[in-house]
Amino acid sequence: MSRNQGFDALRIFLTLLVVVHHVSIVYGGAGGWYWKEASELDPSLVAFNAVNQSFFMGLFFLLAGYFSIISLRQHGISAFVRGRAVRLGVPLLVYFLLISPLTVALAIADTPSELWSTAVTLVARKQFEPGPLWFVFALILLSSLLAIIYARFPNRIQSPIDLPGPVTIGFCLILVGCFTFLVRLSIPVGETVLWLC
């Protein structure tokens, strides 16, 4: 499949939006981040973040799923899983084991000596987290699930050629809405399970 400039532009735009989104959290937007400059929420930044969160990560996952199916059918299960392990697993492990403790320590330490001692303490206590790479962790889980389903039902998963029609999109929106409602009944907003939700 040849590269599509529209998809590339959309991914660049979403990536920039993610950066601006997290910068806005630092200066008064709603959300969790390692460091915050503002002591109070800024209503305009809160609104900006709320609008972003309503679509931008979902759109990233939609694009990832669209291209994952193409990749799976082109390369086969083993190459697909190996590729995801390298492209997603290695960065996640590096962040999880090295960058995360240093970032948390940087946010809470007052002096350079405290920075290193705090980071070592966090590692010793095994206080790791994927931080902003939670979506990479989610992609690994979803890619693994896709590979398992494809291994079981290879002829049921087709490569997407055309974008789905309005009926399919509407059905998916209703399905996702119902699923989200059921999840939020047991896991309220703000709580996480395996760094997700």
Short mmCIF file of C-alpha atoms in Angstrom, two decimals:
data_model
loop_
_atom_site.label_atom_id
_atom_site.label_comp_id
_atom_site.label_asym_id
_atom_site.label_seq_id
_atom_site.Cartn_x
_atom_site.Cartn_y
_atom_site.Cartn_z
CA MET A 1 0.00 0.00 0.00
CA SER A 2 1.45 3.36 -1.01
CA ARG A 3 1.71 6.17 1.52
CA ASN A 4 -1.25 8.47 1.79
CA GLN A 5 -0.35 12.12 2.32
CA GLY A 6 -3.69 12.77 4.00
CA PHE A 7 -3.05 10.10 6.64
CA ASP A 8 0.50 11.40 7.13
CA ALA A 9 -0.76 14.96 7.61
CA LEU A 10 -3.42 13.75 10.05
CA ARG A 11 -0.83 11.89 12.13
CA ILE A 12 1.48 14.92 12.19
CA PHE A 13 -1.41 17.14 13.27
CA LEU A 14 -2.44 14.71 16.02
CA THR A 15 1.16 14.42 17.24
CA LEU A 16 1.43 18.22 17.50
CA LEU A 17 -1.91 18.27 19.29
CA VAL A 18 -0.61 15.74 21.86
CA VAL A 19 2.41 17.96 22.55
CA VAL A 20 0.31 21.12 22.92
CA HIS A 21 -2.20 19.21 25.05
CA HIS A 22 0.45 18.19 27.58
CA VAL A 23 2.07 21.62 27.60
CA SER A 24 -1.34 23.11 28.41
CA ILE A 25 -1.61 20.78 31.43
CA VAL A 26 1.60 22.31 32.77
CA TYR A 27 0.14 25.82 32.57
CA GLY A 28 -3.35 25.20 33.96
CA GLY A 29 -5.12 22.65 31.81
CA ALA A 30 -6.87 19.65 33.34
CA GLY A 31 -5.01 16.36 33.46
CA GLY A 32 -2.17 14.54 35.10
CA TRP A 33 1.43 15.41 34.33
CA TYR A 34 4.76 15.24 36.12
CA TRP A 35 5.21 18.99 36.51
CA LYS A 36 2.77 21.88 36.81
CA GLU A 37 3.65 25.57 36.75
CA ALA A 38 0.14 26.87 37.45
CA SER A 39 -1.42 26.36 40.86
CA GLU A 40 -4.96 26.88 39.56
CA LEU A 41 -6.85 25.57 36.56
CA ASP A 42 -7.30 27.88 33.59
CA PRO A 43 -10.86 27.49 32.20
CA SER A 44 -9.80 28.04 28.58
CA LEU A 45 -7.04 25.40 28.82
CA VAL A 46 -9.39 23.01 30.62
CA ALA A 47 -11.89 23.41 27.75
CA PHE A 48 -9.09 22.94 25.20
CA ASN A 49 -7.98 19.71 26.87
CA ALA A 50 -11.55 18.43 27.22
CA VAL A 51 -12.19 18.88 23.49
CA ASN A 52 -8.86 17.20 22.63
CA GLN A 53 -9.52 14.23 24.87
CA SER A 54 -12.86 13.65 23.23
CA PHE A 55 -11.23 12.59 19.96
CA PHE A 56 -7.46 12.70 19.53
CA MET A 57 -6.33 9.46 21.17
CA GLY A 58 -9.34 7.61 19.79
CA LEU A 59 -8.37 8.79 16.32
CA PHE A 60 -4.79 7.63 16.88
CA PHE A 61 -6.06 4.17 17.85
CA LEU A 62 -8.39 4.10 14.84
CA LEU A 63 -5.46 4.82 12.51
CA ALA A 64 -3.30 2.24 14.28
CA GLY A 65 -5.99 -0.41 13.90
CA TYR A 66 -6.55 0.44 10.24
CA PHE A 67 -2.88 0.01 9.37
CA SER A 68 -2.30 -2.93 11.73
CA ILE A 69 -4.71 -5.09 9.76
CA ILE A 70 -2.91 -4.23 6.51
CA SER A 71 0.47 -5.01 8.09
CA LEU A 72 -0.76 -8.29 9.56
CA ARG A 73 -2.08 -9.55 6.24
CA GLN A 74 1.03 -8.44 4.32
CA HIS A 75 3.68 -9.79 6.71
CA GLY A 76 2.01 -12.68 8.54
CA ILE A 77 1.53 -13.25 12.25
CA SER A 78 5.12 -13.94 13.36
CA ALA A 79 6.66 -10.98 11.52
CA PHE A 80 3.82 -8.72 12.71
CA VAL A 81 4.34 -9.73 16.36
CA ARG A 82 8.14 -9.39 16.09
CA GLY A 83 7.81 -5.97 14.50
CA ARG A 84 5.44 -4.75 17.21
CA ALA A 85 7.71 -6.15 19.93
CA VAL A 86 10.66 -4.15 18.60
CA ARG A 87 8.86 -0.94 17.56
CA LEU A 88 6.61 -0.75 20.62
CA GLY A 89 8.06 -3.06 23.29
CA VAL A 90 11.63 -1.75 23.36
CA PRO A 91 10.68 1.96 23.76
CA LEU A 92 8.12 1.00 26.43
CA LEU A 93 10.70 -0.98 28.43
CA VAL A 94 13.28 1.81 28.19
CA TYR A 95 10.76 4.38 29.40
CA PHE A 96 9.32 2.07 32.05
CA LEU A 97 12.65 1.05 33.60
CA LEU A 98 14.87 4.11 33.04
CA ILE A 99 13.11 7.29 31.97
CA SER A 100 10.08 7.02 34.25
CA PRO A 101 12.02 6.89 37.56
CA LEU A 102 14.23 9.77 36.42
CA THR A 103 11.24 11.87 35.32
CA VAL A 104 9.36 11.31 38.58
CA ALA A 105 12.54 12.06 40.56
CA LEU A 106 13.13 15.23 38.53
CA ALA A 107 9.62 16.43 39.37
CA ILE A 108 9.91 15.88 43.13
CA ALA A 109 13.63 16.41 43.91
CA ASP A 110 14.89 19.81 45.05
CA THR A 111 18.60 19.35 44.40
CA PRO A 112 20.73 17.33 41.93
CA SER A 113 21.88 14.99 44.71
CA GLU A 114 18.26 14.33 45.66
CA LEU A 115 17.46 13.64 42.03
CA TRP A 116 19.73 10.61 41.81
CA SER A 117 18.94 9.27 45.29
CA THR A 118 15.20 9.61 44.62
CA ALA A 119 15.52 7.84 41.26
CA VAL A 120 17.49 5.00 42.86
CA THR A 121 14.88 4.72 45.62
CA LEU A 122 12.05 4.53 43.07
CA VAL A 123 13.89 1.79 41.16
CA ALA A 124 14.61 -0.13 44.38
CA ARG A 125 10.92 0.06 45.33
CA LYS A 126 9.97 -1.04 41.80
CA GLN A 127 7.82 2.05 41.38
CA PHE A 128 7.61 2.06 37.62
CA GLU A 129 4.91 3.42 35.34
CA PRO A 130 4.51 3.83 31.58
CA GLY A 131 3.57 7.52 31.97
CA PRO A 132 2.74 9.04 28.58
CA LEU A 133 3.62 5.72 26.92
CA TRP A 134 0.43 4.15 28.30
CA PHE A 135 -0.86 4.24 24.73
CA VAL A 136 2.11 2.14 23.57
CA PHE A 137 1.21 -0.41 26.26
CA ALA A 138 -2.40 -0.35 24.98
CA LEU A 139 -1.19 -0.80 21.39
CA ILE A 140 0.84 -3.86 22.43
CA LEU A 141 -2.23 -5.39 24.08
CA LEU A 142 -4.50 -4.59 21.12
CA SER A 143 -1.93 -5.81 18.56
CA SER A 144 -1.55 -9.07 20.48
CA LEU A 145 -5.33 -9.49 20.58
CA LEU A 146 -5.54 -8.81 16.83
CA ALA A 147 -2.83 -11.42 16.13
CA ILE A 148 -4.66 -14.01 18.25
CA ILE A 149 -7.99 -13.33 16.51
CA TYR A 150 -6.31 -13.41 13.10
CA ALA A 151 -4.62 -16.73 13.91
CA ARG A 152 -8.02 -18.20 14.80
CA PHE A 153 -10.09 -16.58 12.03
CA PRO A 154 -7.70 -15.60 9.20
CA ASN A 155 -10.38 -15.37 6.53
CA ARG A 156 -12.71 -13.21 8.61
CA ILE A 157 -10.33 -10.24 8.85
CA GLN A 158 -9.97 -8.43 5.55
CA SER A 159 -7.57 -5.65 4.61
CA PRO A 160 -9.43 -2.35 4.61
CA ILE A 161 -9.57 -0.89 1.13
CA ASP A 162 -12.22 1.77 1.45
CA LEU A 163 -13.23 3.65 4.55
CA PRO A 164 -16.40 2.27 6.16
CA GLY A 165 -19.77 3.74 5.28
CA PRO A 166 -22.02 5.79 7.56
CA VAL A 167 -24.03 2.77 8.77
CA THR A 168 -20.87 0.93 9.87
CA ILE A 169 -19.48 4.06 11.51
CA GLY A 170 -22.79 4.68 13.31
CA PHE A 171 -22.92 1.08 14.54
CA CYS A 172 -19.33 1.33 15.82
CA LEU A 173 -20.09 4.62 17.60
CA ILE A 174 -23.07 3.06 19.38
CA LEU A 175 -21.04 -0.04 20.26
CA VAL A 176 -18.13 2.00 21.65
CA GLY A 177 -20.51 4.26 23.58
CA CYS A 178 -22.27 1.28 25.20
CA PHE A 179 -18.95 -0.39 26.02
CA THR A 180 -17.57 2.83 27.53
CA PHE A 181 -20.73 3.25 29.62
CA LEU A 182 -20.39 -0.30 31.00
CA VAL A 183 -16.68 0.19 31.75
CA ARG A 184 -17.34 3.47 33.57
CA LEU A 185 -19.95 1.81 35.78
CA SER A 186 -17.18 -0.19 37.43
CA ILE A 187 -14.12 2.02 36.74
CA PRO A 188 -14.92 5.73 37.31
CA VAL A 189 -13.06 8.47 35.45
CA GLY A 190 -9.70 9.07 37.14
CA GLU A 191 -9.16 5.43 38.18
CA THR A 192 -6.95 3.13 36.16
CA VAL A 193 -6.48 -0.60 35.67
CA LEU A 194 -3.06 -1.57 34.33
CA TRP A 195 -2.43 2.12 33.61
CA LEU A 196 -5.44 2.19 31.27
CA CYS A 197 -8.97 3.73 31.39
#
